[in-house]
mmCIF file of C-alpha atoms in Angstrom:
data_model
loop_
_atom_site.group_PDB
_atom_site.id
_atom_site.type_symbol
_atom_site.label_atom_id
_atom_site.label_comp_id
_atom_site.label_asym_id
_atom_site.label_seq_id
_atom_site.Cartn_x
_atom_site.Cartn_y
_atom_site.Cartn_z
ATOM 1 C CA MET A 1 0.000 0.000 0.000
ATOM 2 C CA ASP A 2 2.966 2.317 0.660
ATOM 3 C CA GLN A 3 3.769 1.974 -3.049
ATOM 4 C CA LEU A 4 0.250 2.805 -4.202
ATOM 5 C CA THR A 5 0.396 3.817 -7.868
ATOM 6 C CA GLY A 6 -1.893 6.557 -9.108
ATOM 7 C CA SER A 7 -3.727 6.396 -12.418
ATOM 8 C CA GLY A 8 -4.653 10.085 -12.558
ATOM 9 C CA PRO A 9 -2.920 12.999 -14.288
ATOM 10 C CA GLY A 10 0.807 12.989 -13.555
ATOM 11 C CA GLY A 11 0.484 9.746 -11.597
ATOM 12 C CA ALA A 12 -1.946 11.282 -9.120
ATOM 13 C CA ILE A 13 -3.718 8.903 -6.745
ATOM 14 C CA LEU A 14 -7.451 8.902 -7.419
ATOM 15 C CA TYR A 15 -10.250 7.483 -5.308
ATOM 16 C CA THR A 16 -10.581 4.683 -7.845
ATOM 17 C CA ASP A 17 -6.959 3.725 -7.078
ATOM 18 C CA ILE A 18 -7.835 3.615 -3.388
ATOM 19 C CA GLU A 19 -10.842 1.435 -4.156
ATOM 20 C CA ARG A 20 -8.710 -1.001 -6.131
ATOM 21 C CA ALA A 21 -6.075 -1.088 -3.410
ATOM 22 C CA ALA A 22 -8.681 -1.589 -0.711
ATOM 23 C CA ALA A 23 -10.161 -4.460 -2.692
ATOM 24 C CA GLY A 24 -6.764 -6.117 -3.145
ATOM 25 C CA ALA A 25 -6.473 -4.901 -6.765
ATOM 26 C CA ALA A 26 -9.218 -7.305 -7.743
ATOM 27 C CA PRO A 27 -11.357 -6.493 -10.799
ATOM 28 C CA ARG A 28 -14.439 -4.417 -9.967
ATOM 29 C CA PRO A 29 -17.415 -6.776 -9.598
ATOM 30 C CA ALA A 30 -20.773 -5.986 -11.091
ATOM 31 C CA ALA A 31 -22.364 -5.884 -7.631
ATOM 32 C CA PRO A 32 -21.146 -3.470 -4.928
ATOM 33 C CA LYS A 33 -18.347 -4.961 -2.844
ATOM 34 C CA ARG A 34 -17.660 -4.182 0.806
ATOM 35 C CA LEU A 35 -14.362 -2.345 1.096
ATOM 36 C CA ASP A 36 -11.616 -3.211 3.545
ATOM 37 C CA PHE A 37 -11.775 -0.026 5.596
ATOM 38 C CA ALA A 38 -8.396 -0.558 7.257
ATOM 39 C CA GLU A 39 -6.782 -0.783 3.818
ATOM 40 C CA MET A 40 -8.770 2.255 2.652
ATOM 41 C CA ARG A 41 -7.502 4.318 5.568
ATOM 42 C CA ARG A 42 -3.915 3.322 4.796
ATOM 43 C CA ALA A 43 -4.367 4.253 1.132
ATOM 44 C CA ILE A 44 -5.901 7.615 2.008
ATOM 45 C CA ALA A 45 -3.116 8.230 4.521
ATOM 46 C CA ALA A 46 -0.541 7.585 1.781
ATOM 47 C CA ALA A 47 -2.245 10.097 -0.510
ATOM 48 C CA MET A 48 -2.483 12.686 2.274
ATOM 49 C CA ALA A 49 1.181 12.223 3.186
ATOM 50 C CA ARG A 50 2.083 12.812 -0.452
ATOM 51 C CA SER A 51 -0.119 15.899 -0.479
ATOM 52 C CA LYS A 52 1.626 17.411 2.549
ATOM 53 C CA ARG A 53 5.066 16.605 1.130
ATOM 54 C CA GLU A 54 4.487 17.934 -2.373
ATOM 55 C CA ILE A 55 1.775 20.593 -2.232
ATOM 56 C CA PRO A 56 2.655 24.037 -0.829
ATOM 57 C CA HIS A 57 -0.576 24.578 1.098
ATOM 58 C CA TYR A 58 -1.804 27.944 2.259
ATOM 59 C CA TYR A 59 -4.760 28.347 4.598
ATOM 60 C CA LEU A 60 -7.405 31.047 5.013
ATOM 61 C CA SER A 61 -10.568 31.333 7.086
ATOM 62 C CA THR A 62 -13.507 33.681 7.427
ATOM 63 C CA THR A 63 -16.627 33.924 9.577
ATOM 64 C CA ILE A 64 -19.957 34.027 7.732
ATOM 65 C CA GLU A 65 -23.103 35.433 9.322
ATOM 66 C CA LEU A 66 -26.079 33.186 8.545
ATOM 67 C CA THR A 67 -29.174 35.187 9.496
ATOM 68 C CA ARG A 68 -30.427 35.670 5.934
ATOM 69 C CA SER A 69 -29.606 32.141 4.789
ATOM 70 C CA LEU A 70 -31.285 30.483 7.764
ATOM 71 C CA ALA A 71 -34.359 32.726 7.545
ATOM 72 C CA TRP A 72 -34.692 31.995 3.817
ATOM 73 C CA LEU A 73 -34.380 28.250 4.427
ATOM 74 C CA GLN A 74 -37.033 28.355 7.130
ATOM 75 C CA GLU A 75 -39.443 30.239 4.889
ATOM 76 C CA THR A 76 -38.716 28.045 1.858
ATOM 77 C CA ASN A 77 -39.155 24.803 3.797
ATOM 78 C CA ALA A 78 -42.309 25.863 5.648
ATOM 79 C CA THR A 79 -44.678 24.396 3.053
ATOM 80 C CA ARG A 80 -42.525 21.493 1.870
ATOM 81 C CA PRO A 81 -42.758 17.880 3.010
ATOM 82 C CA PRO A 82 -39.648 16.654 4.873
ATOM 83 C CA ALA A 83 -38.301 14.723 1.873
ATOM 84 C CA GLN A 84 -38.220 17.908 -0.235
ATOM 85 C CA ARG A 85 -36.781 20.319 2.304
ATOM 86 C CA LEU A 86 -33.480 22.037 1.636
ATOM 87 C CA LEU A 87 -30.598 21.826 4.074
ATOM 88 C CA LEU A 88 -27.968 24.455 4.773
ATOM 89 C CA ALA A 89 -25.459 22.067 3.165
ATOM 90 C CA ALA A 90 -27.114 22.624 -0.219
ATOM 91 C CA LEU A 91 -26.791 26.408 0.104
ATOM 92 C CA LEU A 92 -23.116 26.070 1.059
ATOM 93 C CA LEU A 93 -22.329 23.810 -1.892
ATOM 94 C CA LYS A 94 -24.146 26.062 -4.334
ATOM 95 C CA ALA A 95 -22.374 29.163 -2.990
ATOM 96 C CA VAL A 96 -19.016 27.414 -3.462
ATOM 97 C CA ALA A 97 -19.944 26.318 -6.997
ATOM 98 C CA ARG A 98 -21.047 29.801 -8.011
ATOM 99 C CA ALA A 99 -17.962 31.426 -6.468
ATOM 100 C CA LEU A 100 -15.703 29.033 -8.377
ATOM 101 C CA GLY A 101 -17.037 30.550 -11.584
ATOM 102 C CA GLU A 102 -15.051 33.660 -10.643
ATOM 103 C CA ALA A 103 -12.056 31.734 -9.294
ATOM 104 C CA PRO A 104 -11.171 29.092 -11.915
ATOM 105 C CA GLU A 105 -7.629 28.737 -10.553
ATOM 106 C CA LEU A 106 -9.108 26.910 -7.546
ATOM 107 C CA ASN A 107 -11.044 24.427 -9.674
ATOM 108 C CA GLY A 108 -8.834 21.918 -11.403
ATOM 109 C CA PHE A 109 -5.638 19.889 -11.121
ATOM 110 C CA PHE A 110 -1.910 20.446 -10.780
ATOM 111 C CA THR A 111 0.179 17.957 -12.762
ATOM 112 C CA ALA A 112 3.690 17.708 -14.170
ATOM 113 C CA GLU A 113 2.519 20.027 -16.958
ATOM 114 C CA GLY A 114 1.287 22.653 -14.486
ATOM 115 C CA PHE A 115 -2.227 23.738 -13.612
ATOM 116 C CA GLN A 116 -5.060 22.274 -15.671
ATOM 117 C CA PRO A 117 -8.484 23.895 -15.155
ATOM 118 C CA GLY A 118 -11.408 21.566 -14.624
ATOM 119 C CA ALA A 119 -13.708 20.931 -17.570
ATOM 120 C CA GLY A 120 -16.613 21.721 -15.259
ATOM 121 C CA ILE A 121 -17.314 22.482 -11.614
ATOM 122 C CA HIS A 122 -17.589 19.010 -10.104
ATOM 123 C CA ILE A 123 -17.648 19.304 -6.318
ATOM 124 C CA GLY A 124 -16.438 16.325 -4.338
ATOM 125 C CA THR A 125 -18.508 16.119 -1.157
ATOM 126 C CA ALA A 126 -16.797 14.399 1.756
ATOM 127 C CA ILE A 127 -19.017 11.638 3.191
ATOM 128 C CA ALA A 128 -18.176 9.460 6.188
ATOM 129 C CA ILE A 129 -18.952 5.795 5.610
ATOM 130 C CA ARG A 130 -20.564 3.811 8.385
ATOM 131 C CA GLY A 131 -17.990 1.458 9.813
ATOM 132 C CA GLY A 132 -15.090 3.712 8.871
ATOM 133 C CA GLY A 133 -13.585 5.375 5.850
ATOM 134 C CA LEU A 134 -14.277 8.511 3.869
ATOM 135 C CA VAL A 135 -15.198 9.131 0.241
ATOM 136 C CA ALA A 136 -15.828 12.334 -1.673
ATOM 137 C CA PRO A 137 -18.001 11.587 -4.731
ATOM 138 C CA ALA A 138 -18.637 14.353 -7.229
ATOM 139 C CA ILE A 139 -21.741 16.402 -7.781
ATOM 140 C CA ARG A 140 -21.126 17.225 -11.428
ATOM 141 C CA ASP A 141 -21.736 20.715 -12.811
ATOM 142 C CA ALA A 142 -22.914 21.886 -9.395
ATOM 143 C CA ASP A 143 -23.002 25.501 -10.547
ATOM 144 C CA LYS A 144 -25.674 24.654 -13.128
ATOM 145 C CA LEU A 145 -27.995 22.752 -10.785
ATOM 146 C CA SER A 146 -30.951 24.281 -9.003
ATOM 147 C CA LEU A 147 -30.900 24.033 -5.217
ATOM 148 C CA GLU A 148 -33.584 21.348 -5.422
ATOM 149 C CA GLU A 149 -31.523 19.319 -7.900
ATOM 150 C CA LEU A 150 -28.374 19.757 -5.849
ATOM 151 C CA MET A 151 -30.159 18.692 -2.641
ATOM 152 C CA ALA A 152 -31.575 15.612 -4.364
ATOM 153 C CA GLN A 153 -28.142 14.624 -5.667
ATOM 154 C CA LEU A 154 -26.572 15.164 -2.251
ATOM 155 C CA ARG A 155 -29.144 12.897 -0.571
ATOM 156 C CA ASP A 156 -28.640 10.272 -3.274
ATOM 157 C CA LEU A 157 -24.838 10.318 -2.961
ATOM 158 C CA VAL A 158 -24.943 9.994 0.819
ATOM 159 C CA ALA A 159 -27.323 7.034 0.613
ATOM 160 C CA ARG A 160 -25.317 5.247 -2.068
ATOM 161 C CA ALA A 161 -21.953 5.996 -0.435
ATOM 162 C CA ARG A 162 -23.125 4.335 2.766
ATOM 163 C CA SER A 163 -24.526 1.332 0.915
ATOM 164 C CA GLY A 164 -21.425 0.883 -1.260
ATOM 165 C CA ALA A 165 -23.170 1.692 -4.538
ATOM 166 C CA LEU A 166 -21.119 4.604 -5.876
ATOM 167 C CA ARG A 167 -19.889 4.648 -9.471
ATOM 168 C CA SER A 168 -16.159 4.883 -10.113
ATOM 169 C CA SER A 169 -16.645 8.053 -12.183
ATOM 170 C CA GLU A 170 -18.218 9.768 -9.184
ATOM 171 C CA LEU A 171 -15.051 9.111 -7.212
ATOM 172 C CA SER A 172 -12.578 10.244 -9.870
ATOM 173 C CA ASP A 173 -14.429 13.306 -11.235
ATOM 174 C CA PRO A 174 -14.107 15.933 -8.435
ATOM 175 C CA THR A 175 -12.311 19.144 -9.404
ATOM 176 C CA ILE A 176 -12.413 20.448 -5.796
ATOM 177 C CA THR A 177 -13.495 18.976 -2.464
ATOM 178 C CA VAL A 178 -15.847 20.404 0.164
ATOM 179 C CA THR A 179 -15.916 18.983 3.678
ATOM 180 C CA ASN A 180 -18.669 19.947 6.088
ATOM 181 C CA LEU A 181 -18.127 18.845 9.681
ATOM 182 C CA GLY A 182 -20.895 20.927 11.197
ATOM 183 C CA GLU A 183 -22.963 17.866 12.039
ATOM 184 C CA ARG A 184 -19.966 16.535 13.992
ATOM 185 C CA SER A 185 -19.958 19.637 16.248
ATOM 186 C CA VAL A 186 -16.662 20.863 14.786
ATOM 187 C CA GLU A 187 -16.430 24.642 14.525
ATOM 188 C CA THR A 188 -13.390 24.872 12.226
ATOM 189 C CA VAL A 189 -11.781 22.417 9.803
ATOM 190 C CA PHE A 190 -8.552 22.957 7.872
ATOM 191 C CA GLY A 191 -8.339 20.181 5.299
ATOM 192 C CA VAL A 192 -5.530 18.559 3.337
ATOM 193 C CA ILE A 193 -5.811 18.971 -0.435
ATOM 194 C CA TYR A 194 -6.498 15.719 -2.278
ATOM 195 C CA PRO A 195 -4.029 15.535 -5.180
ATOM 196 C CA PRO A 196 -4.154 16.375 -7.998
ATOM 197 C CA GLN A 197 -6.843 18.861 -6.905
ATOM 198 C CA VAL A 198 -5.637 22.317 -5.870
ATOM 199 C CA ALA A 199 -8.158 23.369 -3.223
ATOM 200 C CA LEU A 200 -10.405 22.169 -0.412
ATOM 201 C CA VAL A 201 -13.172 24.160 1.281
ATOM 202 C CA GLY A 202 -14.214 23.396 4.848
ATOM 203 C CA PHE A 203 -17.345 24.401 6.762
ATOM 204 C CA GLY A 204 -17.856 24.114 10.494
ATOM 205 C CA MET A 205 -20.882 24.026 12.769
ATOM 206 C CA PRO A 206 -23.170 27.091 12.893
ATOM 207 C CA VAL A 207 -22.804 28.615 16.338
ATOM 208 C CA GLU A 208 -24.289 31.619 18.130
ATOM 209 C CA ARG A 209 -21.776 34.415 18.668
ATOM 210 C CA PRO A 210 -21.791 38.137 19.535
ATOM 211 C CA TRP A 211 -22.017 40.094 16.269
ATOM 212 C CA ALA A 212 -21.792 43.834 15.668
ATOM 213 C CA VAL A 213 -24.766 45.254 13.733
ATOM 214 C CA SER A 214 -25.178 49.018 13.231
ATOM 215 C CA GLY A 215 -23.123 49.815 16.298
ATOM 216 C CA GLU A 216 -24.859 47.249 18.527
ATOM 217 C CA VAL A 217 -23.652 43.841 19.618
ATOM 218 C CA ILE A 218 -26.296 41.136 19.286
ATOM 219 C CA ALA A 219 -26.340 37.338 19.118
ATOM 220 C CA ARG A 220 -26.171 35.900 15.595
ATOM 221 C CA ARG A 221 -25.661 32.458 14.076
ATOM 222 C CA VAL A 222 -22.317 32.242 12.246
ATOM 223 C CA LEU A 223 -20.070 29.582 10.795
ATOM 224 C CA THR A 224 -16.401 29.392 9.927
ATOM 225 C CA ALA A 225 -15.468 28.744 6.299
ATOM 226 C CA THR A 226 -11.902 27.738 5.488
ATOM 227 C CA LEU A 227 -9.826 27.286 2.372
ATOM 228 C CA ALA A 228 -6.779 25.094 1.882
ATOM 229 C CA ALA A 229 -5.231 25.871 -1.504
ATOM 230 C CA ASP A 230 -2.175 25.044 -3.589
ATOM 231 C CA HIS A 231 0.172 28.043 -3.816
ATOM 232 C CA ARG A 232 1.378 26.849 -7.232
ATOM 233 C CA ALA A 233 -2.069 27.475 -8.704
ATOM 234 C CA SER A 234 -3.328 30.489 -6.711
ATOM 235 C CA ASP A 235 -2.325 32.886 -3.971
ATOM 236 C CA GLY A 236 -3.733 34.273 -0.747
ATOM 237 C CA HIS A 237 -5.232 37.318 -2.429
ATOM 238 C CA ARG A 238 -7.269 35.221 -4.846
ATOM 239 C CA GLY A 239 -8.198 32.803 -2.086
ATOM 240 C CA ALA A 240 -9.422 35.659 0.103
ATOM 241 C CA LEU A 241 -11.598 37.010 -2.720
ATOM 242 C CA PHE A 242 -13.052 33.521 -3.178
ATOM 243 C CA LEU A 243 -14.050 33.196 0.489
ATOM 244 C CA ALA A 244 -15.481 36.708 0.457
ATOM 245 C CA ASP A 245 -17.557 35.815 -2.598
ATOM 246 C CA ILE A 246 -18.968 32.739 -0.833
ATOM 247 C CA ASP A 247 -19.958 34.997 2.071
ATOM 248 C CA HIS A 248 -21.528 37.528 -0.296
ATOM 249 C CA LYS A 249 -23.596 34.873 -2.047
ATOM 250 C CA LEU A 250 -24.894 33.469 1.228
ATOM 251 C CA GLN A 251 -26.208 36.917 2.149
ATOM 252 C CA SER A 252 -28.577 36.642 -0.857
ATOM 253 C CA PRO A 253 -29.680 32.988 -0.711
ATOM 254 C CA GLU A 254 -32.681 33.625 -2.951
ATOM 255 C CA THR A 255 -30.282 34.208 -5.862
ATOM 256 C CA LEU A 256 -28.503 30.851 -5.569
#
């Protein structure tokens, strides 16, 4: 496993390589096969170690005030049955996808030939698998989906990831990864970029904090958004503009 060979651009290790390694390099069966989670963790650890050795990470964070987003979600969901309600996760993913349209240097791959922009905005969404392990299947062309479509795809990916029914293309397609640890009561997450991607966005748990509004300090719900990015493809200035754009878009959720 320490010598895991990548099949992606420039020899990059893809999730499909991890799957093959976890399955003992056996051919993919027609029916879903239970992965060896211990082997998966070792394969992911090898990829992350390579990432930290080879990728010059830089890290940024910002605090986003959620009053408008949460109020819009509450109003939008008021007349919907539970199965059709939108979650904050859908708003966050859509804000990231839309912001990437103005920050293409964060959406793509870094290979031996340099930075290669993604052919589309395919957001890998980190999902914890019951019993151990982590996968990040892609929601393809997330910027072009409606919130309802994005929410439906997110629910579908989570269900299939936990039942072992993901397609290999969903694991190899992501052009950027988003990890949301809010449901795990984590306030801030600084991720490790998954090569050959060049950026990872992290969201923490919404929390109530003192917030200054028109000269007064009041309690507001906020969350921390972070960016880990590859300094070979972008810089702190561009990364800061990207996070600010995510914040801006979440202040007008009705436009997402």
